[in-house]
Coordinates of C-alpha atoms and ligand atoms in Angstrom, one line a residue:
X14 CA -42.6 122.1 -14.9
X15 CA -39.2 124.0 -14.9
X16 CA -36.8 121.9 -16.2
X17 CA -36.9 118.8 -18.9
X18 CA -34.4 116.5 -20.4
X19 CA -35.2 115.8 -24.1
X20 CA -33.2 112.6 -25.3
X21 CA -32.3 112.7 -29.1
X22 CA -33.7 116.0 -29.6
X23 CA -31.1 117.0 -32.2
X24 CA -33.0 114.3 -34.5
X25 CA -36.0 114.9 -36.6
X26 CA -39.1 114.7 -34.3
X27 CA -36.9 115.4 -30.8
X28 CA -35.8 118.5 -32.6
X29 CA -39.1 119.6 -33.5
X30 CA -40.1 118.8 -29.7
X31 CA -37.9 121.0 -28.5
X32 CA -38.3 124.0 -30.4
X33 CA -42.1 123.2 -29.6
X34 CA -41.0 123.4 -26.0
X35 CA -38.8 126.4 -26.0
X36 CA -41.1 128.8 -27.9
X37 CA -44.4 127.2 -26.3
X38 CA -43.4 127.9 -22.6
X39 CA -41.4 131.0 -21.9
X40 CA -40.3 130.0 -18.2
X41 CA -38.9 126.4 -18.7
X42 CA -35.7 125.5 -19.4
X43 CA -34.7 122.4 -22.3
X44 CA -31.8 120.4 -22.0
X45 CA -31.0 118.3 -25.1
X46 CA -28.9 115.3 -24.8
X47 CA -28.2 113.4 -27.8
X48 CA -25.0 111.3 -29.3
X49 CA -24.9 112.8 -32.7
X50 CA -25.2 109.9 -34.7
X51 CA -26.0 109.9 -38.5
X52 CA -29.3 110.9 -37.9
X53 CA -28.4 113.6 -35.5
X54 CA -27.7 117.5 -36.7
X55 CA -26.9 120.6 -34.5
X56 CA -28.6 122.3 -37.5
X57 CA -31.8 121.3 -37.0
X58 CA -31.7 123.5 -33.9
X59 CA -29.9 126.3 -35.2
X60 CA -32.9 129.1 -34.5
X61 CA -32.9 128.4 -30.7
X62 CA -29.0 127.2 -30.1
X63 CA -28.7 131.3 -28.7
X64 CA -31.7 130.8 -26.3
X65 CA -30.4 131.1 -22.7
X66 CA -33.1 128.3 -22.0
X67 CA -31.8 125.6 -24.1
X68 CA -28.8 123.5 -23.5
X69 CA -27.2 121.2 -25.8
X70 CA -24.7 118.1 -24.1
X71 CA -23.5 115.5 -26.5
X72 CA -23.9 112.6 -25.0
X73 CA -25.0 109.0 -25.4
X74 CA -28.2 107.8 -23.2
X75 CA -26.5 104.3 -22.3
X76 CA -23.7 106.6 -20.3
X77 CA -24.9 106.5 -17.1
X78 CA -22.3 108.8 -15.6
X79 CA -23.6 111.6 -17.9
X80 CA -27.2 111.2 -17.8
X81 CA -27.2 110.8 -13.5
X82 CA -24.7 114.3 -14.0
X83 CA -27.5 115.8 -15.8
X84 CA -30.5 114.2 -13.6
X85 CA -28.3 115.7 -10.3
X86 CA -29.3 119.2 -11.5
X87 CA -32.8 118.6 -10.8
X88 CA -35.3 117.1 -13.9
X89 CA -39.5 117.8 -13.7
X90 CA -39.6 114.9 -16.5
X91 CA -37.3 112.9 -18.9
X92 CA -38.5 112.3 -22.4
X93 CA -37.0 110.0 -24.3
X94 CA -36.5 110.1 -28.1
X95 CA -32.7 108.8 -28.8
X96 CA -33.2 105.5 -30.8
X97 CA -31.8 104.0 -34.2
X98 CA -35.3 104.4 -36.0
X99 CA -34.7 103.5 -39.4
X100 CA -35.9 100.2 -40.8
X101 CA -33.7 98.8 -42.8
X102 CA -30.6 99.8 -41.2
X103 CA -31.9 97.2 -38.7
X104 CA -32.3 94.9 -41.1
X105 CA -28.5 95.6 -42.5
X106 CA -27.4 95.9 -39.1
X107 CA -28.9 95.4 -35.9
X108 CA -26.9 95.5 -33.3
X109 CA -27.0 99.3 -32.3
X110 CA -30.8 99.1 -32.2
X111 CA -30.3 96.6 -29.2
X112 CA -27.7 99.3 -27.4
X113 CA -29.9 102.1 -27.8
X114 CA -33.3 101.4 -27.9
X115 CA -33.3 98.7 -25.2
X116 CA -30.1 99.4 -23.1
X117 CA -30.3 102.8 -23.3
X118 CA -33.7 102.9 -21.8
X119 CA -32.8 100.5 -19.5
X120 CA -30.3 103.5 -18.1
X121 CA -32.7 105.8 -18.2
X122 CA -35.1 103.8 -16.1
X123 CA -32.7 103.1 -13.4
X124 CA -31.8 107.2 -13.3
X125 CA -35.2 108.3 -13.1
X126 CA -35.5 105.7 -10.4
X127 CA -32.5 106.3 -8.5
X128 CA -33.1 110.1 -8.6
X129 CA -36.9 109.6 -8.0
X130 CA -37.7 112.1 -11.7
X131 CA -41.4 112.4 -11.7
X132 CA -42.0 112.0 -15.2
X133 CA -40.3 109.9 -17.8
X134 CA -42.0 109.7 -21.8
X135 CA -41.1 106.5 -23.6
X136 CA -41.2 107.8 -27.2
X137 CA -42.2 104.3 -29.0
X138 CA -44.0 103.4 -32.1
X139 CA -46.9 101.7 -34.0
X140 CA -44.7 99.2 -35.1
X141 CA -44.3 97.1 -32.0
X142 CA -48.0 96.1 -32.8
X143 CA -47.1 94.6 -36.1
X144 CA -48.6 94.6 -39.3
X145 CA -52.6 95.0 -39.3
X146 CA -54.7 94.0 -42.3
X147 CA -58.4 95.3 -40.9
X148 CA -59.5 98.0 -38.3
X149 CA -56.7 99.7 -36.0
X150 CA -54.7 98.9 -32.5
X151 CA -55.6 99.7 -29.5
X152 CA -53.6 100.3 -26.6
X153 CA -54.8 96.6 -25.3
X154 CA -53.5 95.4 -28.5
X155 CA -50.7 92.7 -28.4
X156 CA -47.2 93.3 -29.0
X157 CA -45.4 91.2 -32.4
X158 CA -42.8 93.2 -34.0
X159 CA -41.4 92.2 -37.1
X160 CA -38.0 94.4 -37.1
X161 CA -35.4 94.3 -35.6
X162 CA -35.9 98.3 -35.4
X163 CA -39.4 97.5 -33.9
X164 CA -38.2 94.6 -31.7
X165 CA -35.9 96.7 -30.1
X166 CA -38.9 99.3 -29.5
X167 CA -40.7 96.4 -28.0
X168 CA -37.9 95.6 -25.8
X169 CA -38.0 99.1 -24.5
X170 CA -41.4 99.2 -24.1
X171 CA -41.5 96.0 -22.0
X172 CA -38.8 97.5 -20.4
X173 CA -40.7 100.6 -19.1
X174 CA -43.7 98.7 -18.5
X175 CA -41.7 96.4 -15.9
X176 CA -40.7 99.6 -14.3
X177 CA -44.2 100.8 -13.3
X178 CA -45.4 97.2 -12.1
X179 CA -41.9 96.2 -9.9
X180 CA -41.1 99.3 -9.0
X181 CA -44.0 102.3 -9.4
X182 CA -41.6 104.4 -11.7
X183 CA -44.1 107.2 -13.1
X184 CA -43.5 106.2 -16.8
X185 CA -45.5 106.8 -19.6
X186 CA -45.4 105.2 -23.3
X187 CA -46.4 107.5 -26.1
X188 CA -46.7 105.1 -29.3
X189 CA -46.9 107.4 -32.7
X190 CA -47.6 106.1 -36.4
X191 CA -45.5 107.6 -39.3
X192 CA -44.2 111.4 -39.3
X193 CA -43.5 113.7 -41.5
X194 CA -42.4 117.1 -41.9
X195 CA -39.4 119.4 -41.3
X196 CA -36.1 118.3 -40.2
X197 CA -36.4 114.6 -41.4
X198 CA -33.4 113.0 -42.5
X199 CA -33.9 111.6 -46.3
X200 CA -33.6 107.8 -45.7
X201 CA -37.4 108.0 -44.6
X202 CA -39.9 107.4 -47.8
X203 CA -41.2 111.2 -48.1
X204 CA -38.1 113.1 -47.8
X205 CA -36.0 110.3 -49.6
X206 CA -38.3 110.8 -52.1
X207 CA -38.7 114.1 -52.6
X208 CA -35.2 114.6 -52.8
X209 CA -34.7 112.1 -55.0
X210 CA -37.7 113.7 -57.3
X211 CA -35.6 116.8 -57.5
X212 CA -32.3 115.7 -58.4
X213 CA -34.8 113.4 -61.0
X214 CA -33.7 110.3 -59.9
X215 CA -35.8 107.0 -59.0
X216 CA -38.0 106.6 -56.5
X217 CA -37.6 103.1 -55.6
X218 CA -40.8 101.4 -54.3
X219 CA -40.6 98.0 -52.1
X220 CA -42.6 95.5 -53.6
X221 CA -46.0 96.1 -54.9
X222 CA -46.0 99.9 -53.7
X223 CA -49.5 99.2 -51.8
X224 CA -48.2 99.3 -48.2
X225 CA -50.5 101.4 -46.1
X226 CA -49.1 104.0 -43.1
X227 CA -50.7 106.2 -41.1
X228 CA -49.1 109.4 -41.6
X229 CA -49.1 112.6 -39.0
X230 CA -47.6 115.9 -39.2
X231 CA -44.7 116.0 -36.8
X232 CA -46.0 118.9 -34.5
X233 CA -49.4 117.4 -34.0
X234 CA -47.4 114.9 -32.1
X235 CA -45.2 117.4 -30.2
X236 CA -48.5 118.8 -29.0
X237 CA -49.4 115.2 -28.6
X238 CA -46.6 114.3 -26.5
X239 CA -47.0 117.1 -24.8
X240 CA -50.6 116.8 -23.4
X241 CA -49.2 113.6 -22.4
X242 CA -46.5 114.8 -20.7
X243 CA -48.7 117.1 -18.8
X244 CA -51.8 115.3 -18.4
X245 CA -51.3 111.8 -19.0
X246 CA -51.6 108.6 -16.3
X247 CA -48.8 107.1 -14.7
X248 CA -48.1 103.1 -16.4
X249 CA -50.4 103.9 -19.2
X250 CA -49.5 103.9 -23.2
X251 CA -51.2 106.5 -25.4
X252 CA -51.4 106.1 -29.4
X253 CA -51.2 108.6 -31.6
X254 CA -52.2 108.3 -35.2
X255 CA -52.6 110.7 -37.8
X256 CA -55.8 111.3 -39.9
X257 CA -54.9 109.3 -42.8
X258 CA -53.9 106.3 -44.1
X259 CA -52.1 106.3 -47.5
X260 CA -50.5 103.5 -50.0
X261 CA -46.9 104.6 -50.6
X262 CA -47.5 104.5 -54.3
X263 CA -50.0 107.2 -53.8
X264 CA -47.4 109.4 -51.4
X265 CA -45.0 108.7 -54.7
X266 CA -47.4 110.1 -57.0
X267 CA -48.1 113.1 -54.8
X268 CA -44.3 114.5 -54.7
X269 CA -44.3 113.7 -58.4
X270 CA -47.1 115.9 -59.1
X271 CA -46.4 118.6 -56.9
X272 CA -42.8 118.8 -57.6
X273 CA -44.1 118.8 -61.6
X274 CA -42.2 115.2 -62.3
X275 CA -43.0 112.7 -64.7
X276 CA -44.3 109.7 -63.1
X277 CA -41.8 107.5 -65.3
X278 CA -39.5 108.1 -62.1
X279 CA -41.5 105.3 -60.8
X280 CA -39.3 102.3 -59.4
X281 CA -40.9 98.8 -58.4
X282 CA -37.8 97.1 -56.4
X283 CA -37.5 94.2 -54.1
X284 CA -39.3 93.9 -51.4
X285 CA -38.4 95.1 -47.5
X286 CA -37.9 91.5 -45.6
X287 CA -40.5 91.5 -43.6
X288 CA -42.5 94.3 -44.5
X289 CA -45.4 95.2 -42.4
X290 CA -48.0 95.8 -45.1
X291 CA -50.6 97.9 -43.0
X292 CA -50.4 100.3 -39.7
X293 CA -53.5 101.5 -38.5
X294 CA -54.1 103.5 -34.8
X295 CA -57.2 103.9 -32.6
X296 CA -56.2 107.5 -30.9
X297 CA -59.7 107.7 -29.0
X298 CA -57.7 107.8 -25.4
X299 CA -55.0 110.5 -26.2
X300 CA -57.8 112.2 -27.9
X301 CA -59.7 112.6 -24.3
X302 CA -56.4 114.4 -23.2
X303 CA -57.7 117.2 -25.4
X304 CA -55.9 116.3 -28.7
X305 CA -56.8 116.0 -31.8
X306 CA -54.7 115.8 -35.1
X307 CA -54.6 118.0 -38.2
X308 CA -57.4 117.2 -41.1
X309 CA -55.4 118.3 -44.3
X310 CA -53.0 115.9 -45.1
X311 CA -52.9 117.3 -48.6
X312 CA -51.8 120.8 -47.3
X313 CA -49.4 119.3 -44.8
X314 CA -47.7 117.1 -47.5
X315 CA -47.3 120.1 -50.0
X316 CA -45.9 122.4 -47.2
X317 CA -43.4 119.4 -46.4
X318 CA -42.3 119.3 -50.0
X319 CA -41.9 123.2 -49.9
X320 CA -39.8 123.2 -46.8
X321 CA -37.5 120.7 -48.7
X322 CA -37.2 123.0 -51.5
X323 CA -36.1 125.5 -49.4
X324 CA -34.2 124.1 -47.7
X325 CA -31.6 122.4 -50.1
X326 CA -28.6 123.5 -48.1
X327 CA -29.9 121.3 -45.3
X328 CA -30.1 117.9 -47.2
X329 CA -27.3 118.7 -49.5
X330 CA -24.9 118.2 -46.6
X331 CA -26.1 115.0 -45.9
X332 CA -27.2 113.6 -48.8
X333 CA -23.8 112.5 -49.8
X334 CA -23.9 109.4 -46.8
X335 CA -27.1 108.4 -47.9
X336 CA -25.9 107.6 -51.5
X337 CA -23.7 104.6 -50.3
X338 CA -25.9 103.4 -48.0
X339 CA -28.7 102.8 -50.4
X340 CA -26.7 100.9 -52.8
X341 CA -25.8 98.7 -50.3
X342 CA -28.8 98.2 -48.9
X343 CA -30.1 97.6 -52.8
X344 CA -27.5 95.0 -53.5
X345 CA -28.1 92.9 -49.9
X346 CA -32.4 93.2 -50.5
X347 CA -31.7 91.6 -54.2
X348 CA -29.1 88.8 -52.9
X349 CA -33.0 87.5 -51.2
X350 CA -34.8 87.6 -54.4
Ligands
NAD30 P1 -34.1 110.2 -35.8 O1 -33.4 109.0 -36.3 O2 -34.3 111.3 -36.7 O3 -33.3 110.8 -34.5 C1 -32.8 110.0 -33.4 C2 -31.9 110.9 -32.6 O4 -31.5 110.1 -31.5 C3 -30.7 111.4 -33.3 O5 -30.5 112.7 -33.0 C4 -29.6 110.5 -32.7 O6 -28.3 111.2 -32.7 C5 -30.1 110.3 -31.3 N1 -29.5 109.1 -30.7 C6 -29.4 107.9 -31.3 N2 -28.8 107.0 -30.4 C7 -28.5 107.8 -29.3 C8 -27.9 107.4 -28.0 N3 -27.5 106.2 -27.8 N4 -27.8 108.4 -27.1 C9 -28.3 109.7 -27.4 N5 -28.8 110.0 -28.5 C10 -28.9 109.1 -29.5 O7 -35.5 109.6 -35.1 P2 -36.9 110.2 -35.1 O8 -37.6 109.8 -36.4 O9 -36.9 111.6 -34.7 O10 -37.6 109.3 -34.0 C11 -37.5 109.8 -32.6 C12 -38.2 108.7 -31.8 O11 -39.6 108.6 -32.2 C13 -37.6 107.3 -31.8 O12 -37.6 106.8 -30.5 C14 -38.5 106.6 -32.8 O13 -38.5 105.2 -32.5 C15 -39.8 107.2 -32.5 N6 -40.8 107.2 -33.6 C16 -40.5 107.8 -34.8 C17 -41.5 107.8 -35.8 C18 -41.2 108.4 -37.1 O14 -42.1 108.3 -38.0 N7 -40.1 109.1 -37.4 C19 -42.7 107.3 -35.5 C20 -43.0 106.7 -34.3 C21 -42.0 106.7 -33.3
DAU31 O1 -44.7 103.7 -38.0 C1 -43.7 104.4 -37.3 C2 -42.4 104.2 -37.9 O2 -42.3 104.9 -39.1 C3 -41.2 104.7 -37.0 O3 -41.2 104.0 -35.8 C4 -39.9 104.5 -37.7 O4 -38.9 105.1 -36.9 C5 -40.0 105.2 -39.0 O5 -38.8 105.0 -39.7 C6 -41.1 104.7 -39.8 O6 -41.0 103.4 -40.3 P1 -41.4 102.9 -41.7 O7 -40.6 101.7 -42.1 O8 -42.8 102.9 -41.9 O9 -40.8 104.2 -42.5 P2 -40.0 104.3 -43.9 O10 -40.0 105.7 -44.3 O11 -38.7 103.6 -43.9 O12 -41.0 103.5 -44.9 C7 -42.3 103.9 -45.1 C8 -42.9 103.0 -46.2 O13 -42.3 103.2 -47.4 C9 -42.7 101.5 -45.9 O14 -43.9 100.8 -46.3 C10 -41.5 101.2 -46.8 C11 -41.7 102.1 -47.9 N1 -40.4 102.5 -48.6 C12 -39.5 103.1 -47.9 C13 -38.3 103.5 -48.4 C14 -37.2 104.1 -47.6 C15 -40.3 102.3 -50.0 O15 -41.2 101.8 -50.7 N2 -39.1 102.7 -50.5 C16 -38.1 103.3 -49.8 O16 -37.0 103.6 -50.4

């Protein structure tokens, strides 16, 4: 491959995708499109914005004009990452979900079509399976979202799916469970929590605290993503999970104790509507692609926290806009008590 198109790579697992990309394979060339929302930052990619083989175009994936401008230059492969990914924003407000995740993809379907793009990776999640109380998904497993975040994943997903069967569009579905690591934005539990844990505020659990995720360090799944990209099957979906699975009180207690906090900053709060209590993933069929995920959870959590701490300047400058935003989603989750 020579040339990719990385769609939401200024986010926090695009970005990390394509540094992965850049400094993996000396001879291709990265071209990052992405609309800058919220969740989007040019600094994430500040270490390889010189490198005469990455490209940054700010752009939105449901412009068609721009993304067929882009596939005219000659694509190996599209990956797509742009989405709205945060849970209860959907809840608050779901209409961009819709735009993005569903008729954005839809775009990009019809331009890999139309320009006949040998590759295209639907980034997706665990959560279009739902909420599992014993074992893990499969592949085969049935699709029942409970978000409108995950909904609008699903619609994707069916979307691409429809692609292959009416059409033969080489697309493949990569479906992750819950990352972590650098470069996430602080709405998501571990870095909102970590960050609230050093300014020594709350850290507000939904519920009972005992929801269960499957948590996997965010370059295991760049390399994931990539043996798919390279090695995977035309119409199939791969899932990869991490190691572990983890109650969010325990994640809680974890930050408190590295970061030497009392757990009195402890917060039981209304519930998530709708809250999937359990994700669990059966990775046997990526894992025959040669993958496998890292062991040490432990290590990788710690290393997280560290790359927080030092990196303050980064999460300062946006920590401001996440202030409102969870008081307002607070208020609306207590008008349903
Ligand atoms: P993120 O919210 O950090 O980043 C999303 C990026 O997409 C941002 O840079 C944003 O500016 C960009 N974007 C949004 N709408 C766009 C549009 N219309 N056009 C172009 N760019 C747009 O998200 P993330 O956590 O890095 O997730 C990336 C992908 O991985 C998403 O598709 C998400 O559903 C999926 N996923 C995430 C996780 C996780 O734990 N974070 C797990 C499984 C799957
Ligand atoms: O499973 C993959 C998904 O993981 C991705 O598709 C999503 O894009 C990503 O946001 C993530 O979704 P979750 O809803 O699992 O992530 P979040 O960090 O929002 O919440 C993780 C768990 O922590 C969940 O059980 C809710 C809980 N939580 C979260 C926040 C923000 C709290 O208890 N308190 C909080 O303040």
């Amino acid at each position: 491959m020579k040339k990719i198109l990385v769609t939401g790579g200024a986010g926090f697992i695009g970005s990390n995708f394509v540094r992965y990309l850049v400094t993996t394979y000396p001879e291709l060339e990265v071209v990052n499109l992405d609309k800058l929302t919220y969740a989007g930052n040019l600094d994430n990619l500040k270490d390889i914005n010189e490198n005469p083989r990455y490209r940054f175009i700010k752009g939105d994936i449901g412009n068609k004009n721009i993304v067929e401008k882009l596939a005219g230059e000659g694509l190996d492969a599209i990956v797509n990452f742009a989405a709205e990914t945060h849970v209860d924003r959907s809840i608050l407000d779901p209409e961009a979900f819709i735009k993005t995740d569903i008729m954005g993809t839809h775009i990009l379907l019809e331009v890999v079509r139309k320009f006949n793009i040998k590759r295209y990776i639907q980034i997706s999640t665990d959560e279009v399976y739902g909420s599992i109380a014993k074992g893990s998904f499969t592949e085969k497993s049935p699709i029942a979202p409970n978000s409108p975040y995950s909904s609008s994943k699903a619609g994707g997903d069916l979307l691409v799916r429809s692609y292959f069967k009416t059409y033969g569009t080489p697309v493949i579905i990569t479906r992750s469970s819950n990352n972590f690591g650098p470069y996430q934005y602080p709405e998501k539990i571990i870095p909102f929590f970590i960050t609230q844990a050093i300014y020594d505020q709350k850290l507000p659990l939904y519920g009972d605290g005992k929801n269960v995720r499957n948590w996997l360090q965010v370059v295991d799944n760049c390399r994931a993503i990539d043996a798919v990209l390279r090695r995977g099957k035309d119409g199939e979906v791969y899932n990869i999970g991490g190691a572990v699975e983890v109650e969010n009180i325990k994640i809680a207690k974890a930050i408190l104790r590295k970061l030497g906090k009392s757990t009195d900053l402890l917060k039981f709060v209304t519930d998530r509507p709708g809250h999937d209590r359990r994700y669990s993933l059966d990775s046997s069929k990526v894992k025959k692609l040669g993958w496998k995920p890292s062991l040490d959870f432990e290590k990788d959590l710690n290393d997280t926290i560290d790359w927080y701490i030092n990196h303050r300047k980064w999460w300062e400058k946006i920590i401001k806009k996440q202030k409102s935003f969870q008081s307002f989603k607070e208020s609306w989750y207590k008008t349903r008590q």
